[in-house]
JSON list of C-alpha atoms in Angstrom, two decimals:
[
{"chain": "A", "resi": 159, "resn": "UNK", "atom": "CA", "xyz": [-29.38, -46.11, -69.96]},
{"chain": "A", "resi": 160, "resn": "UNK", "atom": "CA", "xyz": [-28.21, -46.67, -66.60]},
{"chain": "A", "resi": 161, "resn": "UNK", "atom": "CA", "xyz": [-24.79, -47.51, -66.17]},
{"chain": "A", "resi": 162, "resn": "UNK", "atom": "CA", "xyz": [-24.30, -51.02, -65.03]},
{"chain": "A", "resi": 163, "resn": "UNK", "atom": "CA", "xyz": [-21.16, -53.94, -64.80]},
{"chain": "A", "resi": 164, "resn": "UNK", "atom": "CA", "xyz": [-20.69, -56.85, -67.14]},
{"chain": "A", "resi": 165, "resn": "UNK", "atom": "CA", "xyz": [-20.87, -60.01, -65.66]},
{"chain": "A", "resi": 166, "resn": "UNK", "atom": "CA", "xyz": [-17.79, -61.66, -64.94]},
{"chain": "A", "resi": 167, "resn": "UNK", "atom": "CA", "xyz": [-14.97, -59.52, -66.29]},
{"chain": "A", "resi": 168, "resn": "UNK", "atom": "CA", "xyz": [-13.13, -58.75, -63.30]},
{"chain": "A", "resi": 169, "resn": "UNK", "atom": "CA", "xyz": [-9.62, -59.65, -62.83]},
{"chain": "A", "resi": 170, "resn": "UNK", "atom": "CA", "xyz": [-6.43, -58.66, -60.94]},
{"chain": "A", "resi": 171, "resn": "UNK", "atom": "CA", "xyz": [-2.89, -59.24, -61.50]},
{"chain": "A", "resi": 172, "resn": "UNK", "atom": "CA", "xyz": [0.47, -58.41, -59.57]},
{"chain": "A", "resi": 173, "resn": "UNK", "atom": "CA", "xyz": [4.34, -58.04, -60.32]},
{"chain": "A", "resi": 174, "resn": "UNK", "atom": "CA", "xyz": [7.60, -56.91, -59.03]},
{"chain": "A", "resi": 175, "resn": "UNK", "atom": "CA", "xyz": [10.96, -55.30, -60.48]},
{"chain": "A", "resi": 176, "resn": "UNK", "atom": "CA", "xyz": [9.08, -54.69, -63.50]},
{"chain": "A", "resi": 177, "resn": "UNK", "atom": "CA", "xyz": [8.61, -51.42, -66.43]},
{"chain": "A", "resi": 178, "resn": "UNK", "atom": "CA", "xyz": [4.87, -52.89, -67.34]},
{"chain": "A", "resi": 179, "resn": "UNK", "atom": "CA", "xyz": [2.41, -55.23, -66.43]},
{"chain": "A", "resi": 180, "resn": "UNK", "atom": "CA", "xyz": [-0.41, -57.31, -68.69]},
{"chain": "A", "resi": 181, "resn": "UNK", "atom": "CA", "xyz": [-3.67, -58.59, -67.89]},
{"chain": "A", "resi": 182, "resn": "UNK", "atom": "CA", "xyz": [-6.11, -60.55, -70.44]},
{"chain": "A", "resi": 183, "resn": "UNK", "atom": "CA", "xyz": [-10.15, -59.14, -69.88]},
{"chain": "A", "resi": 184, "resn": "UNK", "atom": "CA", "xyz": [-11.67, -62.81, -69.04]},
{"chain": "A", "resi": 185, "resn": "UNK", "atom": "CA", "xyz": [-13.59, -63.51, -72.08]},
{"chain": "A", "resi": 186, "resn": "UNK", "atom": "CA", "xyz": [-12.99, -60.65, -74.19]},
{"chain": "A", "resi": 187, "resn": "UNK", "atom": "CA", "xyz": [-14.82, -57.05, -74.77]},
{"chain": "A", "resi": 188, "resn": "UNK", "atom": "CA", "xyz": [-18.35, -57.85, -75.04]},
{"chain": "A", "resi": 189, "resn": "UNK", "atom": "CA", "xyz": [-19.29, -55.20, -77.53]},
{"chain": "A", "resi": 190, "resn": "UNK", "atom": "CA", "xyz": [-17.67, -51.85, -78.55]},
{"chain": "A", "resi": 191, "resn": "UNK", "atom": "CA", "xyz": [-18.07, -48.98, -76.50]},
{"chain": "A", "resi": 192, "resn": "UNK", "atom": "CA", "xyz": [-17.70, -50.74, -73.56]},
{"chain": "A", "resi": 193, "resn": "UNK", "atom": "CA", "xyz": [-16.17, -48.87, -70.41]},
{"chain": "A", "resi": 194, "resn": "UNK", "atom": "CA", "xyz": [-12.68, -50.82, -69.20]},
{"chain": "A", "resi": 195, "resn": "UNK", "atom": "CA", "xyz": [-11.91, -49.76, -66.28]},
{"chain": "A", "resi": 196, "resn": "UNK", "atom": "CA", "xyz": [-8.61, -50.26, -64.13]},
{"chain": "A", "resi": 197, "resn": "UNK", "atom": "CA", "xyz": [-6.90, -49.34, -61.33]},
{"chain": "A", "resi": 198, "resn": "UNK", "atom": "CA", "xyz": [-4.10, -50.19, -59.00]},
{"chain": "A", "resi": 199, "resn": "UNK", "atom": "CA", "xyz": [-1.09, -49.13, -57.11]},
{"chain": "A", "resi": 200, "resn": "UNK", "atom": "CA", "xyz": [2.80, -48.88, -57.70]},
{"chain": "A", "resi": 201, "resn": "UNK", "atom": "CA", "xyz": [6.01, -48.33, -55.95]},
{"chain": "A", "resi": 202, "resn": "UNK", "atom": "CA", "xyz": [9.46, -48.29, -56.71]},
{"chain": "A", "resi": 203, "resn": "UNK", "atom": "CA", "xyz": [12.69, -46.82, -54.33]},
{"chain": "A", "resi": 204, "resn": "UNK", "atom": "CA", "xyz": [13.58, -44.74, -57.51]},
{"chain": "A", "resi": 205, "resn": "UNK", "atom": "CA", "xyz": [11.69, -41.86, -59.04]},
{"chain": "A", "resi": 206, "resn": "UNK", "atom": "CA", "xyz": [8.02, -41.29, -58.90]},
{"chain": "A", "resi": 207, "resn": "UNK", "atom": "CA", "xyz": [5.96, -44.16, -61.56]},
{"chain": "A", "resi": 208, "resn": "UNK", "atom": "CA", "xyz": [4.06, -42.09, -63.69]},
{"chain": "A", "resi": 209, "resn": "UNK", "atom": "CA", "xyz": [1.43, -44.54, -65.38]},
{"chain": "A", "resi": 210, "resn": "UNK", "atom": "CA", "xyz": [0.47, -45.07, -69.01]},
{"chain": "A", "resi": 211, "resn": "UNK", "atom": "CA", "xyz": [-2.17, -47.58, -69.86]},
{"chain": "A", "resi": 212, "resn": "UNK", "atom": "CA", "xyz": [-2.80, -49.76, -72.89]},
{"chain": "A", "resi": 213, "resn": "UNK", "atom": "CA", "xyz": [-4.41, -52.62, -74.63]},
{"chain": "A", "resi": 214, "resn": "UNK", "atom": "CA", "xyz": [-4.37, -54.82, -77.67]},
{"chain": "A", "resi": 215, "resn": "UNK", "atom": "CA", "xyz": [-7.78, -53.28, -79.32]},
{"chain": "A", "resi": 216, "resn": "UNK", "atom": "CA", "xyz": [-6.18, -49.90, -79.94]},
{"chain": "A", "resi": 217, "resn": "UNK", "atom": "CA", "xyz": [-8.76, -48.60, -77.17]},
{"chain": "A", "resi": 218, "resn": "UNK", "atom": "CA", "xyz": [-7.77, -45.16, -75.74]},
{"chain": "A", "resi": 219, "resn": "UNK", "atom": "CA", "xyz": [-7.20, -44.86, -72.17]},
{"chain": "A", "resi": 220, "resn": "UNK", "atom": "CA", "xyz": [-6.80, -41.54, -70.08]},
{"chain": "A", "resi": 221, "resn": "UNK", "atom": "CA", "xyz": [-5.08, -42.43, -66.86]},
{"chain": "A", "resi": 222, "resn": "UNK", "atom": "CA", "xyz": [-5.94, -39.95, -63.23]},
{"chain": "A", "resi": 223, "resn": "UNK", "atom": "CA", "xyz": [-3.24, -40.67, -60.84]},
{"chain": "A", "resi": 224, "resn": "UNK", "atom": "CA", "xyz": [-0.67, -39.36, -58.11]},
{"chain": "A", "resi": 225, "resn": "UNK", "atom": "CA", "xyz": [2.75, -39.89, -57.08]},
{"chain": "A", "resi": 226, "resn": "UNK", "atom": "CA", "xyz": [4.06, -39.27, -53.91]},
{"chain": "A", "resi": 227, "resn": "UNK", "atom": "CA", "xyz": [7.13, -39.74, -51.68]},
{"chain": "A", "resi": 228, "resn": "UNK", "atom": "CA", "xyz": [10.92, -39.58, -51.84]},
{"chain": "A", "resi": 229, "resn": "UNK", "atom": "CA", "xyz": [14.16, -41.07, -51.74]},
{"chain": "A", "resi": 230, "resn": "UNK", "atom": "CA", "xyz": [13.39, -44.80, -50.70]},
{"chain": "A", "resi": 231, "resn": "UNK", "atom": "CA", "xyz": [9.55, -45.13, -50.98]},
{"chain": "A", "resi": 232, "resn": "UNK", "atom": "CA", "xyz": [7.65, -43.41, -54.16]},
{"chain": "A", "resi": 233, "resn": "UNK", "atom": "CA", "xyz": [4.10, -44.67, -55.02]},
{"chain": "A", "resi": 234, "resn": "UNK", "atom": "CA", "xyz": [1.11, -43.88, -57.73]},
{"chain": "A", "resi": 235, "resn": "UNK", "atom": "CA", "xyz": [-2.30, -44.37, -57.32]},
{"chain": "A", "resi": 236, "resn": "UNK", "atom": "CA", "xyz": [-4.28, -44.45, -60.50]},
{"chain": "A", "resi": 237, "resn": "UNK", "atom": "CA", "xyz": [-8.01, -44.94, -62.20]},
{"chain": "A", "resi": 238, "resn": "UNK", "atom": "CA", "xyz": [-7.77, -45.37, -66.43]},
{"chain": "A", "resi": 239, "resn": "UNK", "atom": "CA", "xyz": [-10.58, -45.59, -68.06]},
{"chain": "A", "resi": 240, "resn": "UNK", "atom": "CA", "xyz": [-11.05, -46.67, -71.86]},
{"chain": "A", "resi": 241, "resn": "UNK", "atom": "CA", "xyz": [-13.90, -46.76, -74.19]},
{"chain": "A", "resi": 242, "resn": "UNK", "atom": "CA", "xyz": [-13.26, -50.33, -76.05]},
{"chain": "A", "resi": 243, "resn": "UNK", "atom": "CA", "xyz": [-12.42, -49.94, -79.35]},
{"chain": "A", "resi": 244, "resn": "UNK", "atom": "CA", "xyz": [-14.22, -53.11, -81.09]},
{"chain": "A", "resi": 245, "resn": "UNK", "atom": "CA", "xyz": [-15.20, -56.73, -79.14]},
{"chain": "A", "resi": 246, "resn": "UNK", "atom": "CA", "xyz": [-13.17, -59.87, -78.90]},
{"chain": "A", "resi": 247, "resn": "UNK", "atom": "CA", "xyz": [-10.36, -60.72, -77.14]},
{"chain": "A", "resi": 248, "resn": "UNK", "atom": "CA", "xyz": [-8.18, -58.10, -75.42]},
{"chain": "A", "resi": 249, "resn": "UNK", "atom": "CA", "xyz": [-5.11, -57.81, -72.97]},
{"chain": "A", "resi": 250, "resn": "UNK", "atom": "CA", "xyz": [-4.51, -54.79, -70.93]},
{"chain": "A", "resi": 251, "resn": "UNK", "atom": "CA", "xyz": [-0.96, -53.32, -70.15]},
{"chain": "A", "resi": 252, "resn": "UNK", "atom": "CA", "xyz": [-0.14, -50.81, -67.43]},
{"chain": "A", "resi": 253, "resn": "UNK", "atom": "CA", "xyz": [3.42, -49.51, -68.53]},
{"chain": "A", "resi": 254, "resn": "UNK", "atom": "CA", "xyz": [5.86, -47.53, -65.77]},
{"chain": "A", "resi": 255, "resn": "UNK", "atom": "CA", "xyz": [7.92, -44.13, -66.68]},
{"chain": "A", "resi": 256, "resn": "UNK", "atom": "CA", "xyz": [10.61, -46.16, -64.55]},
{"chain": "A", "resi": 257, "resn": "UNK", "atom": "CA", "xyz": [11.76, -49.54, -64.15]},
{"chain": "A", "resi": 258, "resn": "UNK", "atom": "CA", "xyz": [12.27, -51.57, -61.13]},
{"chain": "A", "resi": 259, "resn": "UNK", "atom": "CA", "xyz": [8.39, -51.17, -60.15]},
{"chain": "A", "resi": 260, "resn": "UNK", "atom": "CA", "xyz": [6.40, -53.39, -57.84]},
{"chain": "A", "resi": 261, "resn": "UNK", "atom": "CA", "xyz": [2.46, -52.60, -58.70]},
{"chain": "A", "resi": 262, "resn": "UNK", "atom": "CA", "xyz": [-0.49, -54.60, -58.79]},
{"chain": "A", "resi": 263, "resn": "UNK", "atom": "CA", "xyz": [-4.01, -53.87, -60.40]},
{"chain": "A", "resi": 264, "resn": "UNK", "atom": "CA", "xyz": [-7.84, -54.97, -61.48]},
{"chain": "A", "resi": 265, "resn": "UNK", "atom": "CA", "xyz": [-10.05, -54.14, -64.11]},
{"chain": "A", "resi": 266, "resn": "UNK", "atom": "CA", "xyz": [-13.47, -54.74, -65.24]},
{"chain": "A", "resi": 267, "resn": "UNK", "atom": "CA", "xyz": [-16.29, -53.65, -67.64]},
{"chain": "A", "resi": 268, "resn": "UNK", "atom": "CA", "xyz": [-19.12, -51.30, -67.64]},
{"chain": "A", "resi": 269, "resn": "UNK", "atom": "CA", "xyz": [-21.55, -50.27, -70.26]},
{"chain": "A", "resi": 270, "resn": "UNK", "atom": "CA", "xyz": [-24.25, -47.46, -70.23]},
{"chain": "A", "resi": 271, "resn": "UNK", "atom": "CA", "xyz": [-21.99, -44.95, -69.81]},
{"chain": "A", "resi": 272, "resn": "UNK", "atom": "CA", "xyz": [-22.05, -41.12, -71.53]},
{"chain": "A", "resi": 273, "resn": "UNK", "atom": "CA", "xyz": [-20.17, -42.25, -74.52]},
{"chain": "A", "resi": 274, "resn": "UNK", "atom": "CA", "xyz": [-18.47, -38.75, -75.08]},
{"chain": "A", "resi": 275, "resn": "UNK", "atom": "CA", "xyz": [-17.90, -37.29, -71.97]},
{"chain": "A", "resi": 276, "resn": "UNK", "atom": "CA", "xyz": [-17.90, -40.06, -69.61]},
{"chain": "A", "resi": 277, "resn": "UNK", "atom": "CA", "xyz": [-15.61, -38.23, -66.52]},
{"chain": "A", "resi": 278, "resn": "UNK", "atom": "CA", "xyz": [-17.74, -36.10, -64.29]},
{"chain": "A", "resi": 279, "resn": "UNK", "atom": "CA", "xyz": [-15.10, -35.93, -61.50]},
{"chain": "A", "resi": 280, "resn": "UNK", "atom": "CA", "xyz": [-11.81, -36.64, -61.23]},
{"chain": "A", "resi": 281, "resn": "UNK", "atom": "CA", "xyz": [-11.72, -36.49, -57.34]},
{"chain": "A", "resi": 282, "resn": "UNK", "atom": "CA", "xyz": [-7.92, -36.65, -57.08]},
{"chain": "A", "resi": 283, "resn": "UNK", "atom": "CA", "xyz": [-6.22, -38.44, -53.76]},
{"chain": "A", "resi": 284, "resn": "UNK", "atom": "CA", "xyz": [-6.99, -38.29, -50.53]},
{"chain": "A", "resi": 285, "resn": "UNK", "atom": "CA", "xyz": [-4.76, -39.42, -47.52]},
{"chain": "A", "resi": 286, "resn": "UNK", "atom": "CA", "xyz": [-4.83, -40.02, -43.50]},
{"chain": "A", "resi": 287, "resn": "UNK", "atom": "CA", "xyz": [-3.76, -42.50, -40.80]},
{"chain": "A", "resi": 288, "resn": "UNK", "atom": "CA", "xyz": [-6.52, -45.11, -39.77]},
{"chain": "A", "resi": 289, "resn": "UNK", "atom": "CA", "xyz": [-8.50, -48.32, -39.75]},
{"chain": "A", "resi": 290, "resn": "UNK", "atom": "CA", "xyz": [-11.13, -46.62, -41.79]},
{"chain": "A", "resi": 291, "resn": "UNK", "atom": "CA", "xyz": [-10.20, -44.97, -45.15]},
{"chain": "A", "resi": 292, "resn": "UNK", "atom": "CA", "xyz": [-13.03, -42.73, -46.18]},
{"chain": "A", "resi": 293, "resn": "UNK", "atom": "CA", "xyz": [-13.58, -39.63, -48.35]},
{"chain": "A", "resi": 294, "resn": "UNK", "atom": "CA", "xyz": [-16.01, -37.81, -50.84]},
{"chain": "A", "resi": 295, "resn": "UNK", "atom": "CA", "xyz": [-16.57, -37.40, -54.47]},
{"chain": "A", "resi": 296, "resn": "UNK", "atom": "CA", "xyz": [-18.76, -35.37, -56.64]},
{"chain": "A", "resi": 297, "resn": "UNK", "atom": "CA", "xyz": [-21.08, -36.97, -58.04]},
{"chain": "A", "resi": 298, "resn": "UNK", "atom": "CA", "xyz": [-25.41, -37.15, -59.22]},
{"chain": "A", "resi": 299, "resn": "UNK", "atom": "CA", "xyz": [-27.13, -39.63, -57.94]},
{"chain": "A", "resi": 300, "resn": "UNK", "atom": "CA", "xyz": [-27.01, -41.93, -60.89]},
{"chain": "A", "resi": 301, "resn": "UNK", "atom": "CA", "xyz": [-23.62, -41.96, -61.38]},
{"chain": "A", "resi": 302, "resn": "UNK", "atom": "CA", "xyz": [-20.28, -44.82, -60.81]},
{"chain": "A", "resi": 303, "resn": "UNK", "atom": "CA", "xyz": [-18.65, -44.41, -58.29]},
{"chain": "A", "resi": 304, "resn": "UNK", "atom": "CA", "xyz": [-14.79, -45.85, -58.62]},
{"chain": "A", "resi": 305, "resn": "UNK", "atom": "CA", "xyz": [-12.20, -45.86, -55.95]},
{"chain": "A", "resi": 306, "resn": "UNK", "atom": "CA", "xyz": [-9.32, -47.45, -55.66]},
{"chain": "A", "resi": 307, "resn": "UNK", "atom": "CA", "xyz": [-7.19, -48.13, -51.51]},
{"chain": "A", "resi": 308, "resn": "UNK", "atom": "CA", "xyz": [-3.53, -48.32, -51.24]},
{"chain": "A", "resi": 309, "resn": "UNK", "atom": "CA", "xyz": [-2.03, -48.82, -47.78]},
{"chain": "A", "resi": 310, "resn": "UNK", "atom": "CA", "xyz": [1.28, -47.07, -48.05]},
{"chain": "A", "resi": 311, "resn": "UNK", "atom": "CA", "xyz": [3.69, -49.96, -46.40]},
{"chain": "A", "resi": 312, "resn": "UNK", "atom": "CA", "xyz": [2.21, -52.73, -43.77]},
{"chain": "A", "resi": 313, "resn": "UNK", "atom": "CA", "xyz": [0.26, -55.62, -45.72]},
{"chain": "A", "resi": 314, "resn": "UNK", "atom": "CA", "xyz": [-3.50, -55.63, -44.28]},
{"chain": "A", "resi": 315, "resn": "UNK", "atom": "CA", "xyz": [-6.96, -56.46, -44.79]},
{"chain": "A", "resi": 316, "resn": "UNK", "atom": "CA", "xyz": [-8.60, -54.14, -47.02]},
{"chain": "A", "resi": 317, "resn": "UNK", "atom": "CA", "xyz": [-12.64, -54.62, -47.48]},
{"chain": "A", "resi": 318, "resn": "UNK", "atom": "CA", "xyz": [-14.73, -52.09, -49.01]},
{"chain": "A", "resi": 319, "resn": "UNK", "atom": "CA", "xyz": [-17.45, -49.63, -47.78]},
{"chain": "A", "resi": 320, "resn": "UNK", "atom": "CA", "xyz": [-20.86, -50.22, -46.89]},
{"chain": "A", "resi": 321, "resn": "UNK", "atom": "CA", "xyz": [-22.66, -50.80, -50.80]},
{"chain": "A", "resi": 322, "resn": "UNK", "atom": "CA", "xyz": [-19.26, -50.98, -52.70]},
{"chain": "A", "resi": 323, "resn": "UNK", "atom": "CA", "xyz": [-18.52, -54.11, -54.53]},
{"chain": "A", "resi": 324, "resn": "UNK", "atom": "CA", "xyz": [-14.86, -55.16, -55.10]},
{"chain": "A", "resi": 325, "resn": "UNK", "atom": "CA", "xyz": [-13.56, -55.60, -58.02]},
{"chain": "A", "resi": 326, "resn": "UNK", "atom": "CA", "xyz": [-10.97, -56.52, -57.22]},
{"chain": "A", "resi": 327, "resn": "UNK", "atom": "CA", "xyz": [-7.61, -56.53, -54.65]},
{"chain": "A", "resi": 328, "resn": "UNK", "atom": "CA", "xyz": [-4.40, -57.38, -53.82]},
{"chain": "A", "resi": 329, "resn": "UNK", "atom": "CA", "xyz": [-3.59, -57.19, -50.28]},
{"chain": "A", "resi": 330, "resn": "UNK", "atom": "CA", "xyz": [0.22, -58.56, -49.97]},
{"chain": "A", "resi": 331, "resn": "UNK", "atom": "CA", "xyz": [3.01, -55.57, -49.56]},
{"chain": "A", "resi": 332, "resn": "UNK", "atom": "CA", "xyz": [5.64, -57.30, -48.89]},
{"chain": "A", "resi": 333, "resn": "UNK", "atom": "CA", "xyz": [5.78, -58.67, -52.25]},
{"chain": "A", "resi": 334, "resn": "UNK", "atom": "CA", "xyz": [4.26, -55.90, -54.31]},
{"chain": "A", "resi": 335, "resn": "UNK", "atom": "CA", "xyz": [1.91, -52.98, -53.82]},
{"chain": "A", "resi": 336, "resn": "UNK", "atom": "CA", "xyz": [-1.40, -53.50, -52.32]},
{"chain": "A", "resi": 337, "resn": "UNK", "atom": "CA", "xyz": [-4.78, -52.33, -53.67]},
{"chain": "A", "resi": 338, "resn": "UNK", "atom": "CA", "xyz": [-7.99, -52.48, -53.34]},
{"chain": "A", "resi": 339, "resn": "UNK", "atom": "CA", "xyz": [-10.31, -51.48, -56.33]},
{"chain": "A", "resi": 340, "resn": "UNK", "atom": "CA", "xyz": [-14.17, -51.09, -55.51]},
{"chain": "A", "resi": 341, "resn": "UNK", "atom": "CA", "xyz": [-17.01, -49.88, -57.56]},
{"chain": "A", "resi": 342, "resn": "UNK", "atom": "CA", "xyz": [-20.52, -48.49, -56.60]},
{"chain": "A", "resi": 343, "resn": "UNK", "atom": "CA", "xyz": [-23.30, -47.47, -58.30]},
{"chain": "A", "resi": 344, "resn": "UNK", "atom": "CA", "xyz": [-26.97, -45.45, -57.45]},
{"chain": "A", "resi": 345, "resn": "UNK", "atom": "CA", "xyz": [-25.15, -44.05, -54.14]},
{"chain": "A", "resi": 346, "resn": "UNK", "atom": "CA", "xyz": [-26.44, -40.54, -54.04]},
{"chain": "A", "resi": 347, "resn": "UNK", "atom": "CA", "xyz": [-25.32, -37.25, -54.70]},
{"chain": "A", "resi": 348, "resn": "UNK", "atom": "CA", "xyz": [-21.49, -36.99, -53.40]},
{"chain": "A", "resi": 349, "resn": "UNK", "atom": "CA", "xyz": [-21.43, -40.14, -52.01]},
{"chain": "A", "resi": 350, "resn": "UNK", "atom": "CA", "xyz": [-18.79, -41.12, -49.19]},
{"chain": "A", "resi": 351, "resn": "UNK", "atom": "CA", "xyz": [-15.98, -43.77, -51.02]},
{"chain": "A", "resi": 352, "resn": "UNK", "atom": "CA", "xyz": [-14.47, -45.54, -47.60]},
{"chain": "A", "resi": 353, "resn": "UNK", "atom": "CA", "xyz": [-13.21, -48.80, -47.13]},
{"chain": "A", "resi": 354, "resn": "UNK", "atom": "CA", "xyz": [-12.06, -51.43, -43.49]},
{"chain": "A", "resi": 355, "resn": "UNK", "atom": "CA", "xyz": [-8.60, -51.66, -42.82]},
{"chain": "A", "resi": 356, "resn": "UNK", "atom": "CA", "xyz": [-7.79, -54.91, -40.58]},
{"chain": "A", "resi": 357, "resn": "UNK", "atom": "CA", "xyz": [-5.29, -52.12, -38.99]},
{"chain": "A", "resi": 358, "resn": "UNK", "atom": "CA", "xyz": [-4.77, -48.20, -38.54]},
{"chain": "A", "resi": 359, "resn": "UNK", "atom": "CA", "xyz": [-2.47, -47.59, -40.99]},
{"chain": "A", "resi": 360, "resn": "UNK", "atom": "CA", "xyz": [-1.11, -44.36, -43.87]},
{"chain": "A", "resi": 361, "resn": "UNK", "atom": "CA", "xyz": [-3.20, -45.06, -46.22]},
{"chain": "A", "resi": 362, "resn": "UNK", "atom": "CA", "xyz": [-4.36, -43.30, -49.52]},
{"chain": "A", "resi": 363, "resn": "UNK", "atom": "CA", "xyz": [-7.24, -43.29, -51.95]},
{"chain": "A", "resi": 364, "resn": "UNK", "atom": "CA", "xyz": [-7.72, -42.30, -55.63]},
{"chain": "A", "resi": 365, "resn": "UNK", "atom": "CA", "xyz": [-11.70, -41.71, -56.80]},
{"chain": "A", "resi": 366, "resn": "UNK", "atom": "CA", "xyz": [-13.55, -40.74, -59.83]},
{"chain": "A", "resi": 367, "resn": "UNK", "atom": "CA", "xyz": [-17.42, -40.53, -60.84]},
{"chain": "A", "resi": 368, "resn": "UNK", "atom": "CA", "xyz": [-18.75, -41.34, -64.00]},
{"chain": "A", "resi": 369, "resn": "UNK", "atom": "CA", "xyz": [-21.43, -40.32, -66.01]}
]
């Protein structure tokens, strides 16, 4: 069975000066074993905000994340996946290991993934300075590609790359930490994961491939 997005499940939220952030899945979980995907970014002026994810269904999430920075600017970028424990109403909570965090994240639901070992590749974090963030991820042609982008400091427009679909975004770095979460299926082997930003900025990207 090919991996496919479940319609009308995308949602996005943001918050400031928080230690956790919650978001309801629109319309709830369609069926047990749906793949819940969550991605976003976080910033603090103190210690690295290590991320954990939970929901009201008792789903077990695996979080792929990276922290960087020091002093007054410390960031986290993350993608989490979990196989829904059951159907029905659900709220996903992203929690941080420190307080006073600014964060935004988006979520979505998919089906058709490998139920035993869904992760093919943890591509990790890539970084650069440009208006066209771009990297690659090891994948096969039929994999689900998930990527999340954050510009470290500036507020700029964030547009998914060609062939990608936006799950959600928050662009205002003055009120939270911005992100853009995108996906693509049937992208071919080892595809490029990319975006366009409104101007050249320091950026970071996290990407994974799901079988």
